[in-house]
Coordinates of C-alpha atoms in Angstrom, one line a residue:
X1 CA -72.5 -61.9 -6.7
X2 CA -72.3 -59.5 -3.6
X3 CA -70.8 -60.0 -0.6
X4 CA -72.5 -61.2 2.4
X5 CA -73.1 -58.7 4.7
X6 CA -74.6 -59.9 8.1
X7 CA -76.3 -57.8 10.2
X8 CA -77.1 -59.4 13.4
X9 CA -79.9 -60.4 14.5
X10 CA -79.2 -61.5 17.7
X11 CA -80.2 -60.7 21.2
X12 CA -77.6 -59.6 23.2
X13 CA -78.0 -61.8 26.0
X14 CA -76.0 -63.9 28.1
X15 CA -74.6 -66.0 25.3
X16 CA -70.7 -65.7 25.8
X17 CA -69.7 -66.6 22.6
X18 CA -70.6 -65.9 18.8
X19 CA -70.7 -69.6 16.8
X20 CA -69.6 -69.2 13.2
X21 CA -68.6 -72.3 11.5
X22 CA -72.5 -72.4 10.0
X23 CA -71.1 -69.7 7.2
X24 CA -68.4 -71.7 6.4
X25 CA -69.0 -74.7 4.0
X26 CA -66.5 -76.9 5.4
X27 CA -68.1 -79.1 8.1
X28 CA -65.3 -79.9 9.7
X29 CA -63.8 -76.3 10.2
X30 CA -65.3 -74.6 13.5
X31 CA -65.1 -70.8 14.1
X32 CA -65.6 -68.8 17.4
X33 CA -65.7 -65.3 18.7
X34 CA -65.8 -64.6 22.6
X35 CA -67.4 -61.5 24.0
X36 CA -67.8 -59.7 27.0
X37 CA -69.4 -61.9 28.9
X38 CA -67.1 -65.2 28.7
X39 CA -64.3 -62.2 29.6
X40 CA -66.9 -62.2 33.1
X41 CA -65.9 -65.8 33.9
X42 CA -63.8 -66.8 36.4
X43 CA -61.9 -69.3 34.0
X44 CA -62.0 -67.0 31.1
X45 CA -58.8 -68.0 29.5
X46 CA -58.4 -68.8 26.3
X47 CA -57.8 -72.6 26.6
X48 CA -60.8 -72.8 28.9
X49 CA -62.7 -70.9 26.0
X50 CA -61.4 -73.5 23.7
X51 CA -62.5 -76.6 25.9
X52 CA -65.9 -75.2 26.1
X53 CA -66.3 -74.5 22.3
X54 CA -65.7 -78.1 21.5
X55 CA -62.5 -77.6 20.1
X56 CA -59.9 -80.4 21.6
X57 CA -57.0 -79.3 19.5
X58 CA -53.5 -77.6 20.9
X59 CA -53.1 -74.0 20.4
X60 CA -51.1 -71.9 18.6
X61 CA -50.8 -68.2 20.6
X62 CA -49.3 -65.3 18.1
X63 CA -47.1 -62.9 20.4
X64 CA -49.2 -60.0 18.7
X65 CA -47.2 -56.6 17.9
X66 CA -49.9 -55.1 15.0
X67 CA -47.5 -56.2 12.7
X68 CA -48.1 -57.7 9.4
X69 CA -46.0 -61.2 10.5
X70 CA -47.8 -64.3 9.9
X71 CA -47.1 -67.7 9.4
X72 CA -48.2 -71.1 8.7
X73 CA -47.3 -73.9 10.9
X74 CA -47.6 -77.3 12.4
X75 CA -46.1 -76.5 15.9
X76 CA -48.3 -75.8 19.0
X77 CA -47.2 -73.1 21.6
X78 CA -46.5 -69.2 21.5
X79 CA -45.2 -67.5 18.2
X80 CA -43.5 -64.3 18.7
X81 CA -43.4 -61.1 16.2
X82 CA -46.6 -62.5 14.9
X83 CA -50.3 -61.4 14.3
X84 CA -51.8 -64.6 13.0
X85 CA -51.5 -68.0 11.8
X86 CA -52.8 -70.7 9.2
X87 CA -52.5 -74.6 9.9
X88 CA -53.5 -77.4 8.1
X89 CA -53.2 -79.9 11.0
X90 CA -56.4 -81.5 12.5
X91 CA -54.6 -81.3 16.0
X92 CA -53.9 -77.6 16.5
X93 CA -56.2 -74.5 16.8
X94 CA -54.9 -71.1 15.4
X95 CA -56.2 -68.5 18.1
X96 CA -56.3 -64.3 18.1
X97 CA -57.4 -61.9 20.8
X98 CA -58.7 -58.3 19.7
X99 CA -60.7 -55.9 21.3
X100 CA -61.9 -54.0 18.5
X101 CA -59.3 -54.8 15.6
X102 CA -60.6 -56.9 13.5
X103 CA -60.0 -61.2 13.6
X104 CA -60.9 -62.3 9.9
X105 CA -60.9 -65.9 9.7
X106 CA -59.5 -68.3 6.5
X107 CA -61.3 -71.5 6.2
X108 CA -61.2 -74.2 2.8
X109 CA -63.8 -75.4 1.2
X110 CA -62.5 -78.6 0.5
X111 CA -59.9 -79.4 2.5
X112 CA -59.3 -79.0 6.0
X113 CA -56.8 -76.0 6.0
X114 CA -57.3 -72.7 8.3
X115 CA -56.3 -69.4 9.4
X116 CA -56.9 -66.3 11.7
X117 CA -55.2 -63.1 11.5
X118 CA -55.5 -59.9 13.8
X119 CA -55.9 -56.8 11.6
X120 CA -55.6 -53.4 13.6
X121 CA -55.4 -50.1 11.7
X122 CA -51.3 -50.7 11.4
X123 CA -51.6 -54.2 10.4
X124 CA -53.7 -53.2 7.6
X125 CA -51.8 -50.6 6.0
X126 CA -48.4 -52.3 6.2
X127 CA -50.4 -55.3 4.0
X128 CA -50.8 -58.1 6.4
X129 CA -54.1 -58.9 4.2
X130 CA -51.5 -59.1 0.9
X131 CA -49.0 -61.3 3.1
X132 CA -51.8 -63.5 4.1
X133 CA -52.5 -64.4 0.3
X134 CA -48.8 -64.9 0.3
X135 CA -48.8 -67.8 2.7
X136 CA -52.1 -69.5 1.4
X137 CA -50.3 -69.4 -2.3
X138 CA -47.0 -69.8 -0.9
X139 CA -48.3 -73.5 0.9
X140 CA -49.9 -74.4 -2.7
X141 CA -53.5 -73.8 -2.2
X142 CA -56.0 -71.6 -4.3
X143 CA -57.6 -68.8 -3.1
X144 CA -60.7 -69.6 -5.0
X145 CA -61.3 -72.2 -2.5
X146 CA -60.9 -69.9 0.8
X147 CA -64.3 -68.6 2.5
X148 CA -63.5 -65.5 4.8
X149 CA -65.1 -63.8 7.8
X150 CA -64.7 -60.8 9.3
X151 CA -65.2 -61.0 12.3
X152 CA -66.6 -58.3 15.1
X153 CA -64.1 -55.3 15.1
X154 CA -64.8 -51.5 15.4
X155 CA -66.7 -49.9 12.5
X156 CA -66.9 -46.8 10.1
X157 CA -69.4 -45.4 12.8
X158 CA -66.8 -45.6 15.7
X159 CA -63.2 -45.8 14.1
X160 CA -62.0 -42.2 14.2
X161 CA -58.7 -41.1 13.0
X162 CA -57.1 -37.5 13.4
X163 CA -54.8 -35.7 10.4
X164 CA -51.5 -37.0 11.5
X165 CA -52.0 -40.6 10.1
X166 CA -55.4 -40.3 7.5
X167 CA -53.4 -40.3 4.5
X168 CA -52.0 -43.7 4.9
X169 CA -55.6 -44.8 4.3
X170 CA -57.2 -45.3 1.3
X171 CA -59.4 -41.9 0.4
X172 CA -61.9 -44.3 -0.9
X173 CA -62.4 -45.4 2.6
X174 CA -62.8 -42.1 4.8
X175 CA -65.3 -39.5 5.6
X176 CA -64.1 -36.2 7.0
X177 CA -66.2 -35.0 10.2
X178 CA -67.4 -31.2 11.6
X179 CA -65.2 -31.3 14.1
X180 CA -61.6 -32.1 11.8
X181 CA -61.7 -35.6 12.5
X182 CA -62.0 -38.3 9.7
X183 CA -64.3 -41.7 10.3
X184 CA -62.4 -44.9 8.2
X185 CA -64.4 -47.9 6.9
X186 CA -62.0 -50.8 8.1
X187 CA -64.3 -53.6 7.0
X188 CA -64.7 -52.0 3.6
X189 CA -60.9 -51.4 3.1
X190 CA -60.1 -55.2 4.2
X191 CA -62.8 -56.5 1.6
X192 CA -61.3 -53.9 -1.1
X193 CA -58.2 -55.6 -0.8
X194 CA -59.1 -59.4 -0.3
X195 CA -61.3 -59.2 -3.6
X196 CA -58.5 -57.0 -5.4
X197 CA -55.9 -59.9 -4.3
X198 CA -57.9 -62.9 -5.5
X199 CA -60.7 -63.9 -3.0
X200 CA -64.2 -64.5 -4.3
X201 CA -66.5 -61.5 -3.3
X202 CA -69.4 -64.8 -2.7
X203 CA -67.0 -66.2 -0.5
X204 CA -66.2 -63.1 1.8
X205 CA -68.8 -62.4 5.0
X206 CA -68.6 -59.3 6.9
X207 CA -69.9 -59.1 10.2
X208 CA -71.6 -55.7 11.0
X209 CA -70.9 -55.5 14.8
X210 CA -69.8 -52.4 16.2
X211 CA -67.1 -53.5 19.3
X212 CA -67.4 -50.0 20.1
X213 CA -71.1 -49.2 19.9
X214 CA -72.3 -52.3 21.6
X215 CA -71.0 -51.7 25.1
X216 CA -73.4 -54.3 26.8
X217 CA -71.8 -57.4 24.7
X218 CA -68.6 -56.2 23.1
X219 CA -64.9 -55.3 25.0
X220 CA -63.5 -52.3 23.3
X221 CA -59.9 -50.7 24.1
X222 CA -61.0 -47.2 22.3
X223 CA -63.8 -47.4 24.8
X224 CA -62.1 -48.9 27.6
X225 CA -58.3 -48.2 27.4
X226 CA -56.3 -51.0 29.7
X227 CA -59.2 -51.6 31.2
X228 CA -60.9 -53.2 28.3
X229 CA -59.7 -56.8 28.3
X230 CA -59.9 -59.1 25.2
X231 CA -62.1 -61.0 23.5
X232 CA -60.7 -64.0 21.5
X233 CA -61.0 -66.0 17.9
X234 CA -60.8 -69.1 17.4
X235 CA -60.7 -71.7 14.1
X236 CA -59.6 -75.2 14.3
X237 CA -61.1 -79.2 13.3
X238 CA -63.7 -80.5 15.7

């Protein structure tokens, strides 16, 4: 079976979040992805986006460095030196921002364990995506049982890298340009590697939003630079 590849359908109106908790099969797992216009809100922070969502639970806020540090806990509160978290408690929410890297999002079938991790370009060639299989094998669950999303995040059309750091990419994964540059498929390098570390291909949904492209609905710091804000993820129990 392929993987799902979603290619949205939506209008871009004034709808400040994306839902996705309908893609997982848990029902009790709830997924969010903010966007430009909750960033317009006066109250746009992320425990405000996390009241309005429905989600009740404490936070857990990774100090992010585009590292591949992640962890799994039960504590609430700021992690530093870390780009994502899993949890398995009903009580806390594990929480990203990006602003074109891309959040992918863990979520159990059968049991209510879950995960988001912040992938950027560094994140995913120093093998965050190995060292999140790690931690869901290392915490004695299967990875059968894991649906993933990835979630919004600067695509093969936008994501242009020059000679001086192309080769730590996988050739299978870029396409040179006229003018020298090289274009890299983040999306399809992150699903290369979740299949190719033991993650059902049926249970892997890509999201085909362009942060960059879609200047109207998405925040984007290769757009933007400082000026570009973030957009958050969200996963917890409702």
């Amino acid at each position: 079976m392929m993987v799902k590849i979603i290619e949205s359908k939506k209008k871009m109106n004034d709808a400040r979040w994306i839902t996705l908790s309908s893609k997982f099969s848990n029902p009790n797992i709830s997924a969010f992805f903010s966007n430009k216009n909750f960033s317009k809100l006066k109250n746009n922070k992320r425990s405000n986006f996390a009241n309005l969502t429905g989600l009740k639970g404490k936070l857990i806020i990774p100090n992010q460095i585009h590292s591949n540090r992640l962890c799994f806990t039960h504590s609430e509160g700021e992690i530093d030196n870390c780009d994502g978290t899993f949890s398995n408690d009903k009580n806390l929410i594990c929480s990203i921002q990006v602003a074109d890297c891309m959040p992918i999002y863990f979520a159990n079938k059968f049991l209510n364990v879950f995960g988001i991790i912040h992938v950027g370009w560094r994140g995913l060639i120093n093998n965050i995506i190995l060292n999140a299989k790690d931690i869901i094998i290392k915490n004695n669950y299967s990875l059968k049982d894991f649906e993933v999303i990835v979630g919004p995040s600067i695509q093969k059309c936008c994501f242009e890298v020059k000679s001086d750091v192309v080769d730590k990419f996988n050739k299978k994964f870029v396409m040179k340009k006229n003018n020298g540059g090289f274009l890299v498929d983040l999306q399809g390098n992150a699903l290369s590697e979740l299949h190719n570390f033991g993650f059902k291909k049926q249970n892997i949904t890509i999201e085909t939003e362009c942060t960059f492209c879609n200047s109207d609905y998405f925040l984007s710091y290769r757009r933007n630079k400082r000026n570009s804000g973030r957009m958050y993820g969200l996963i917890g129990i409702i």
